[in-house]
PDB file of C-alpha atoms in Angstrom:
ATOM      1  CA  ASP A 121      -0.388   0.271   0.423  1.00 96.00           C
ATOM      2  CA  ILE A 122       1.699   3.467  -0.591  1.00 97.00           C
ATOM      3  CA  GLN A 123       1.319   5.086   2.438  1.00 98.00           C
ATOM      4  CA  MET A 124       0.505   8.965   2.410  1.00 98.00           C
ATOM      5  CA  THR A 125       2.445  11.053   4.697  1.00 98.00           C
ATOM      6  CA  GLN A 126       0.929  14.996   5.577  1.00 98.00           C
ATOM      7  CA  SER A 127       2.690  17.827   6.673  1.00 96.00           C
ATOM      8  CA  PRO A 128       1.468  19.708   8.965  1.00 97.00           C
ATOM      9  CA  SER A 129      -1.154  18.555  10.961  1.00 97.00           C
ATOM     10  CA  PHE A 130      -2.164  21.718  12.014  1.00 97.00           C
ATOM     11  CA  LEU A 131      -1.342  25.109  10.908  1.00 96.00           C
ATOM     12  CA  SER A 132      -1.692  28.682  12.200  1.00 96.00           C
ATOM     13  CA  ALA A 133      -2.025  31.475  10.084  1.00 96.00           C
ATOM     14  CA  SER A 134      -3.430  34.982   9.608  1.00 95.00           C
ATOM     15  CA  VAL A 135      -6.023  36.122   6.879  1.00 95.00           C
ATOM     16  CA  GLY A 136      -3.724  37.555   3.894  1.00 96.00           C
ATOM     17  CA  ASP A 137      -1.118  34.449   4.445  1.00 96.00           C
ATOM     18  CA  ARG A 138       0.542  32.265   2.289  1.00 97.00           C
ATOM     19  CA  VAL A 139       0.872  28.741   3.778  1.00 97.00           C
ATOM     20  CA  THR A 140       2.046  25.566   2.398  1.00 98.00           C
ATOM     21  CA  ILE A 141       1.177  22.195   2.584  1.00 98.00           C
ATOM     22  CA  ASN A 142       2.841  19.060   1.685  1.00 98.00           C
ATOM     23  CA  CYS A 143       2.097  15.878   0.770  1.00 98.00           C
ATOM     24  CA  LYS A 144       5.283  12.463   0.682  1.00 98.00           C
ATOM     25  CA  ALA A 145       4.316   9.594  -0.782  1.00 98.00           C
ATOM     26  CA  SER A 146       6.051   6.118  -0.031  1.00 98.00           C
ATOM     27  CA  GLN A 147       6.288   5.475  -3.805  1.00 98.00           C
ATOM     28  CA  ASN A 148       5.885   7.401  -6.855  1.00 98.00           C
ATOM     29  CA  ILE A 149       2.200   8.225  -7.862  1.00 98.00           C
ATOM     30  CA  ASN A 150       2.625   9.923 -11.060  1.00 98.00           C
ATOM     31  CA  LYS A 151       1.133  12.834 -10.132  1.00 98.00           C
ATOM     32  CA  TYR A 152      -2.284  11.368  -9.325  1.00 98.00           C
ATOM     33  CA  LEU A 153      -2.891  13.349  -6.025  1.00 98.00           C
ATOM     34  CA  ASN A 154      -5.927  15.441  -5.583  1.00 98.00           C
ATOM     35  CA  TRP A 155      -6.676  17.792  -2.316  1.00 98.00           C
ATOM     36  CA  TYR A 156      -9.142  17.870  -0.260  1.00 98.00           C
ATOM     37  CA  GLN A 157     -10.955  20.826   1.562  1.00 98.00           C
ATOM     38  CA  GLN A 158     -13.470  20.201   4.440  1.00 95.00           C
ATOM     39  CA  LYS A 159     -15.309  21.760   6.926  1.00 95.00           C
ATOM     40  CA  LEU A 160     -17.174  20.246  10.113  1.00 92.00           C
ATOM     41  CA  GLY A 161     -19.921  18.845   9.274  1.00 90.00           C
ATOM     42  CA  GLU A 162     -19.022  18.833   5.895  1.00 93.00           C
ATOM     43  CA  ALA A 163     -18.844  16.468   2.413  1.00 93.00           C
ATOM     44  CA  PRO A 164     -15.012  17.233   1.767  1.00 94.00           C
ATOM     45  CA  LYS A 165     -14.780  19.321  -1.445  1.00 96.00           C
ATOM     46  CA  ARG A 166     -12.696  18.654  -3.741  1.00 97.00           C
ATOM     47  CA  LEU A 167     -10.316  21.071  -4.441  1.00 98.00           C
ATOM     48  CA  ILE A 168      -7.255  20.090  -7.061  1.00 98.00           C
ATOM     49  CA  TYR A 169      -6.968  17.033  -9.441  1.00 97.00           C
ATOM     50  CA  ASN A 170      -3.754  15.543 -10.255  1.00 98.00           C
ATOM     51  CA  THR A 171      -1.242  17.432  -8.863  1.00 98.00           C
ATOM     52  CA  ASN A 172      -2.371  20.808 -10.547  1.00 98.00           C
ATOM     53  CA  ASN A 173      -5.305  20.905 -11.421  1.00 98.00           C
ATOM     54  CA  LEU A 174      -8.017  23.529 -10.492  1.00 98.00           C
ATOM     55  CA  GLN A 175     -11.800  21.884 -10.335  1.00 95.00           C
ATOM     56  CA  THR A 176     -13.824  23.962 -11.822  1.00 94.00           C
ATOM     57  CA  GLY A 177     -15.585  26.883  -9.247  1.00 95.00           C
ATOM     58  CA  ILE A 178     -12.656  26.603  -6.193  1.00 97.00           C
ATOM     59  CA  PRO A 179     -10.891  30.203  -6.610  1.00 97.00           C
ATOM     60  CA  SER A 180      -7.094  30.790  -7.808  1.00 97.00           C
ATOM     61  CA  ARG A 181      -5.988  31.612  -4.771  1.00 97.00           C
ATOM     62  CA  PHE A 182      -5.397  27.549  -4.103  1.00 98.00           C
ATOM     63  CA  SER A 183      -2.860  25.908  -6.098  1.00 98.00           C
ATOM     64  CA  GLY A 184      -1.035  22.403  -6.549  1.00 98.00           C
ATOM     65  CA  SER A 185       2.666  21.168  -7.785  1.00 98.00           C
ATOM     66  CA  GLY A 186       4.603  18.472  -7.167  1.00 98.00           C
ATOM     67  CA  SER A 187       6.368  15.645  -9.078  1.00 98.00           C
ATOM     68  CA  GLY A 188       6.910  11.581  -7.761  1.00 97.00           C
ATOM     69  CA  THR A 189       6.645  11.244  -4.371  1.00 98.00           C
ATOM     70  CA  ASP A 190       7.074  15.163  -3.268  1.00 98.00           C
ATOM     71  CA  TYR A 191       3.321  17.016  -3.423  1.00 98.00           C
ATOM     72  CA  THR A 192       2.643  21.081  -2.225  1.00 98.00           C
ATOM     73  CA  LEU A 193      -1.173  23.263  -1.770  1.00 98.00           C
ATOM     74  CA  THR A 194      -0.628  26.544  -1.805  1.00 98.00           C
ATOM     75  CA  ILE A 195      -2.377  29.025  -0.649  1.00 97.00           C
ATOM     76  CA  SER A 196      -1.600  32.071  -1.972  1.00 95.00           C
ATOM     77  CA  SER A 197      -3.549  34.326   0.510  1.00 95.00           C
ATOM     78  CA  LEU A 198      -5.780  32.955   2.493  1.00 96.00           C
ATOM     79  CA  GLN A 199      -9.632  33.880   3.495  1.00 95.00           C
ATOM     80  CA  PRO A 200     -11.485  33.700   6.973  1.00 94.00           C
ATOM     81  CA  GLU A 201     -13.657  30.876   4.103  1.00 95.00           C
ATOM     82  CA  ASP A 202     -10.426  29.023   3.989  1.00 96.00           C
ATOM     83  CA  PHE A 203      -9.598  27.924   7.595  1.00 92.00           C
ATOM     84  CA  ALA A 204     -10.954  23.870   7.475  1.00 96.00           C
ATOM     85  CA  THR A 205      -9.266  20.527   7.290  1.00 96.00           C
ATOM     86  CA  TYR A 206      -6.814  19.605   4.031  1.00 98.00           C
ATOM     87  CA  PHE A 207      -6.115  16.596   3.658  1.00 97.00           C
ATOM     88  CA  CYS A 208      -4.385  14.599   0.282  1.00 98.00           C
ATOM     89  CA  LEU A 209      -5.408  11.650  -1.753  1.00 98.00           C
ATOM     90  CA  GLN A 210      -3.562   9.284  -3.762  1.00 98.00           C
ATOM     91  CA  HIS A 211      -5.969   7.527  -6.625  1.00 97.00           C
ATOM     92  CA  ASN A 212      -2.732   6.007  -8.305  1.00 97.00           C
ATOM     93  CA  SER A 213      -3.658   2.558  -7.725  1.00 96.00           C
ATOM     94  CA  PHE A 214      -5.333   0.254  -5.292  1.00 96.00           C
ATOM     95  CA  PRO A 215      -6.571   0.938  -2.443  1.00 97.00           C
ATOM     96  CA  LEU A 216      -6.271   4.622  -2.755  1.00 97.00           C
ATOM     97  CA  THR A 217      -4.882   6.222   0.415  1.00 98.00           C
ATOM     98  CA  PHE A 218      -5.143   9.534   1.849  1.00 98.00           C
ATOM     99  CA  GLY A 219      -2.984  11.708   4.335  1.00 98.00           C
ATOM    100  CA  SER A 220      -4.071  12.062   7.422  1.00 97.00           C
ATOM    101  CA  GLY A 221      -4.948  15.349   7.342  1.00 96.00           C
ATOM    102  CA  THR A 222      -3.969  19.186   7.655  1.00 97.00           C
ATOM    103  CA  LYS A 223      -6.047  21.571  10.349  1.00 97.00           C
ATOM    104  CA  LEU A 224      -5.413  25.744   9.479  1.00 97.00           C
ATOM    105  CA  GLU A 225      -6.717  27.322  11.792  1.00 95.00           C
ATOM    106  CA  ILE A 226      -6.829  31.259  12.874  1.00 88.00           C
ATOM    107  CA  LYS A 227      -4.022  32.710  14.309  1.00 85.00           C
TER     108      LYS A 227
ATOM    109  CA  GLU B  37     -26.094  19.257 -10.919  1.00 93.00           C
ATOM    110  CA  VAL B  38     -25.107  16.550  -9.556  1.00 94.00           C
ATOM    111  CA  GLN B  39     -26.369  14.988  -6.294  1.00 97.00           C
ATOM    112  CA  LEU B  40     -25.656  11.958  -4.441  1.00 98.00           C
ATOM    113  CA  VAL B  41     -28.005  10.855  -1.583  1.00 98.00           C
ATOM    114  CA  GLU B  42     -27.092   7.867   1.066  1.00 98.00           C
ATOM    115  CA  SER B  43     -29.527   6.318   2.615  1.00 97.00           C
ATOM    116  CA  GLY B  44     -30.079   3.627   5.268  1.00 97.00           C
ATOM    117  CA  GLY B  45     -27.771   4.291   7.755  1.00 95.00           C
ATOM    118  CA  GLY B  46     -28.441   4.005  11.709  1.00 97.00           C
ATOM    119  CA  LEU B  47     -27.650   1.979  14.301  1.00 97.00           C
ATOM    120  CA  VAL B  48     -26.515  -2.185  14.370  1.00 97.00           C
ATOM    121  CA  GLN B  49     -25.719  -4.333  16.556  1.00 97.00           C
ATOM    122  CA  PRO B  50     -21.670  -6.175  16.302  1.00 97.00           C
ATOM    123  CA  GLY B  51     -21.670  -9.080  13.609  1.00 97.00           C
ATOM    124  CA  ARG B  52     -25.207  -7.585  11.973  1.00 98.00           C
ATOM    125  CA  SER B  53     -25.703  -6.203   8.751  1.00 98.00           C
ATOM    126  CA  MET B  54     -26.299  -2.929   7.005  1.00 98.00           C
ATOM    127  CA  LYS B  55     -27.000  -2.042   2.972  1.00 98.00           C
ATOM    128  CA  LEU B  56     -26.406   1.718   2.249  1.00 98.00           C
ATOM    129  CA  SER B  57     -27.597   3.392  -0.765  1.00 98.00           C
ATOM    130  CA  CYS B  58     -27.089   6.553  -2.819  1.00 98.00           C
ATOM    131  CA  ALA B  59     -28.987   7.283  -5.353  1.00 98.00           C
ATOM    132  CA  ALA B  60     -26.887   9.510  -7.856  1.00 98.00           C
ATOM    133  CA  SER B  61     -28.904  12.842 -10.189  1.00 97.00           C
ATOM    134  CA  GLY B  62     -27.533  15.276 -12.667  1.00 97.00           C
ATOM    135  CA  PHE B  63     -25.007  12.872 -15.000  1.00 96.00           C
ATOM    136  CA  THR B  64     -25.495   9.582 -16.859  1.00 97.00           C
ATOM    137  CA  PHE B  65     -24.669   7.480 -13.665  1.00 97.00           C
ATOM    138  CA  SER B  66     -24.036   4.064 -15.905  1.00 97.00           C
ATOM    139  CA  ASN B  67     -20.717   6.488 -17.398  1.00 97.00           C
ATOM    140  CA  TYR B  68     -19.086   6.707 -14.153  1.00 97.00           C
ATOM    141  CA  GLY B  69     -17.265   3.960 -11.701  1.00 97.00           C
ATOM    142  CA  MET B  70     -17.857   5.275  -8.053  1.00 98.00           C
ATOM    143  CA  ALA B  71     -16.970   4.420  -4.560  1.00 98.00           C
ATOM    144  CA  TRP B  72     -17.619   4.310  -0.654  1.00 98.00           C
ATOM    145  CA  VAL B  73     -15.497   6.614   1.422  1.00 98.00           C
ATOM    146  CA  ARG B  74     -15.383   6.767   5.411  1.00 98.00           C
ATOM    147  CA  GLN B  75     -14.267   8.324   8.094  1.00 96.00           C
ATOM    148  CA  ALA B  76     -14.914   7.501  11.508  1.00 95.00           C
ATOM    149  CA  PRO B  77     -15.939  10.367  14.121  1.00 92.00           C
ATOM    150  CA  THR B  78     -12.851  12.819  14.750  1.00 86.00           C
ATOM    151  CA  LYS B  79     -10.765  10.964  12.392  1.00 89.00           C
ATOM    152  CA  GLY B  80      -9.633  11.014   8.809  1.00 90.00           C
ATOM    153  CA  LEU B  81     -11.085   9.561   4.990  1.00 94.00           C
ATOM    154  CA  GLU B  82     -10.689   6.558   4.989  1.00 97.00           C
ATOM    155  CA  TRP B  83     -11.353   4.752   0.758  1.00 98.00           C
ATOM    156  CA  VAL B  84     -13.677   1.329   1.695  1.00 98.00           C
ATOM    157  CA  ALA B  85     -14.638   0.257  -2.337  1.00 98.00           C
ATOM    158  CA  THR B  86     -14.753   1.276  -5.938  1.00 98.00           C
ATOM    159  CA  ILE B  87     -16.435   0.008  -8.397  1.00 98.00           C
ATOM    160  CA  SER B  88     -16.619   0.369 -12.317  1.00 97.00           C
ATOM    161  CA  TYR B  89     -19.052   1.917 -14.497  1.00 97.00           C
ATOM    162  CA  ASP B  90     -20.379  -1.012 -15.434  1.00 97.00           C
ATOM    163  CA  GLY B  91     -20.131  -3.208 -12.316  1.00 96.00           C
ATOM    164  CA  SER B  92     -17.115  -5.928 -13.703  1.00 97.00           C
ATOM    165  CA  SER B  93     -14.606  -4.473 -11.564  1.00 97.00           C
ATOM    166  CA  THR B  94     -14.976  -3.861  -7.925  1.00 98.00           C
ATOM    167  CA  TYR B  95     -12.093  -3.163  -5.247  1.00 97.00           C
ATOM    168  CA  TYR B  96     -11.638  -3.771  -1.724  1.00 98.00           C
ATOM    169  CA  ARG B  97      -9.750  -2.092   1.534  1.00 97.00           C
ATOM    170  CA  ASP B  98      -8.225  -5.421   2.914  1.00 97.00           C
ATOM    171  CA  SER B  99     -10.037  -4.352   6.346  1.00 97.00           C
ATOM    172  CA  VAL B 100     -14.020  -4.710   4.833  1.00 98.00           C
ATOM    173  CA  LYS B 101     -12.582  -7.845   1.719  1.00 98.00           C
ATOM    174  CA  GLY B 102     -14.802 -10.620   2.790  1.00 97.00           C
ATOM    175  CA  ARG B 103     -17.420  -8.499   4.708  1.00 98.00           C
ATOM    176  CA  PHE B 104     -18.579  -5.280   2.568  1.00 98.00           C
ATOM    177  CA  THR B 105     -19.928  -5.553  -1.261  1.00 98.00           C
ATOM    178  CA  ILE B 106     -20.233  -2.929  -3.477  1.00 98.00           C
ATOM    179  CA  SER B 107     -22.652  -3.251  -6.063  1.00 98.00           C
ATOM    180  CA  ARG B 108     -24.667  -0.582  -8.142  1.00 98.00           C
ATOM    181  CA  ASP B 109     -28.041  -0.474  -9.784  1.00 98.00           C
ATOM    182  CA  ASN B 110     -27.170   1.835 -13.770  1.00 98.00           C
ATOM    183  CA  ALA B 111     -31.345   1.830 -14.535  1.00 98.00           C
ATOM    184  CA  LYS B 112     -32.071   3.284 -11.046  1.00 98.00           C
ATOM    185  CA  SER B 113     -28.981   4.772 -11.273  1.00 98.00           C
ATOM    186  CA  THR B 114     -28.131   4.006  -7.443  1.00 98.00           C
ATOM    187  CA  LEU B 115     -24.734   2.487  -5.940  1.00 98.00           C
ATOM    188  CA  TYR B 116     -25.115  -0.129  -3.164  1.00 98.00           C
ATOM    189  CA  LEU B 117     -22.787  -0.969  -0.237  1.00 98.00           C
ATOM    190  CA  GLN B 118     -23.939  -4.369   1.926  1.00 98.00           C
ATOM    191  CA  MET B 119     -21.970  -4.035   4.955  1.00 98.00           C
ATOM    192  CA  ASN B 120     -21.556  -7.861   6.490  1.00 98.00           C
ATOM    193  CA  SER B 121     -20.497  -8.582   9.527  1.00 98.00           C
ATOM    194  CA  LEU B 122     -20.375  -5.086  10.318  1.00 98.00           C
ATOM    195  CA  ARG B 123     -17.308  -4.471  13.822  1.00 98.00           C
ATOM    196  CA  SER B 124     -17.308  -1.338  15.755  1.00 96.00           C
ATOM    197  CA  GLU B 125     -14.320  -0.328  13.920  1.00 96.00           C
ATOM    198  CA  ASP B 126     -16.143  -0.094  11.207  1.00 98.00           C
ATOM    199  CA  THR B 127     -18.506   3.172  12.998  1.00 98.00           C
ATOM    200  CA  ALA B 128     -18.176   6.025  10.718  1.00 98.00           C
ATOM    201  CA  THR B 129     -19.796   8.618   8.456  1.00 97.00           C
ATOM    202  CA  TYR B 130     -20.033   7.404   4.964  1.00 98.00           C
ATOM    203  CA  TYR B 131     -19.911   8.941   1.664  1.00 98.00           C
ATOM    204  CA  CYS B 132     -20.798   7.795  -1.968  1.00 98.00           C
ATOM    205  CA  THR B 133     -18.184   9.605  -4.269  1.00 97.00           C
ATOM    206  CA  ARG B 134     -17.983  10.260  -8.147  1.00 96.00           C
ATOM    207  CA  GLY B 135     -15.186   8.402 -10.487  1.00 85.00           C
ATOM    208  CA  PRO B 136     -12.280   9.826  -9.240  1.00 82.00           C
ATOM    209  CA  LEU B 137     -13.653  11.237  -5.694  1.00 87.00           C
ATOM    210  CA  ASN B 138     -14.561  14.671  -7.561  1.00 91.00           C
ATOM    211  CA  TYR B 139     -18.124  14.705  -6.062  1.00 95.00           C
ATOM    212  CA  TRP B 140     -19.499  13.893  -2.387  1.00 96.00           C
ATOM    213  CA  GLY B 141     -22.578  13.283  -1.263  1.00 97.00           C
ATOM    214  CA  GLN B 142     -23.148  14.729   2.509  1.00 96.00           C
ATOM    215  CA  GLY B 143     -23.198  11.066   4.243  1.00 97.00           C
ATOM    216  CA  VAL B 144     -24.266   9.048   6.223  1.00 97.00           C
ATOM    217  CA  MET B 145     -23.894   7.983   9.926  1.00 97.00           C
ATOM    218  CA  VAL B 146     -23.435   4.089  10.601  1.00 98.00           C
ATOM    219  CA  THR B 147     -22.977   2.700  14.062  1.00 98.00           C
ATOM    220  CA  VAL B 148     -21.965  -0.251  15.550  1.00 98.00           C
ATOM    221  CA  SER B 149     -22.321  -0.823  18.936  1.00 97.00           C
ATOM    222  CA  SER B 150     -24.726  -3.061  21.077  1.00 94.00           C
TER     223      SER B 150
END
């Protein structure tokens, strides 16, 4: 199974900050990496698919990058509605595996 | 608009069975693979099972193999998850998702407890 190591687990930041969240796969996942945002009591929402493709309707302040085993989600200028938990997902091979999540909190 | 609506959850005793359903609308259901993902209370996300667009291929995480069965009825645009021999560790919110997990239902809670 491919293990996804996500960091940091918690992130405290202010509105307007630039933040990055990382996911490291235990083997090459060929850019089959998605990013999700989840707010309390809601279903996850896909932000980015296949490393760097922005889901329709998602603001352009969200971006993704990476290759091989290392992937990054960047939020260029945090907005109040961005404070949530973020997860990565590898869908290169079964079993699909998620990162453990990053809780982004207001400083 | 893509809509996925789960149903069938609730409280069930360990060792018993439960069947979840997911009614899909707003897209051609028979064109897409579908999946179930779960999330235990205050925990992260865990992929459970995937089924191909025509039902010919299925995939499961090891911990549910032999106990859970994913299936679909394309004529009814409905996805199912038959869960047998339920354990306390199966307690979670179960989400129905489309394709490469791009659309998600609102989730249904399954609690396994005596």
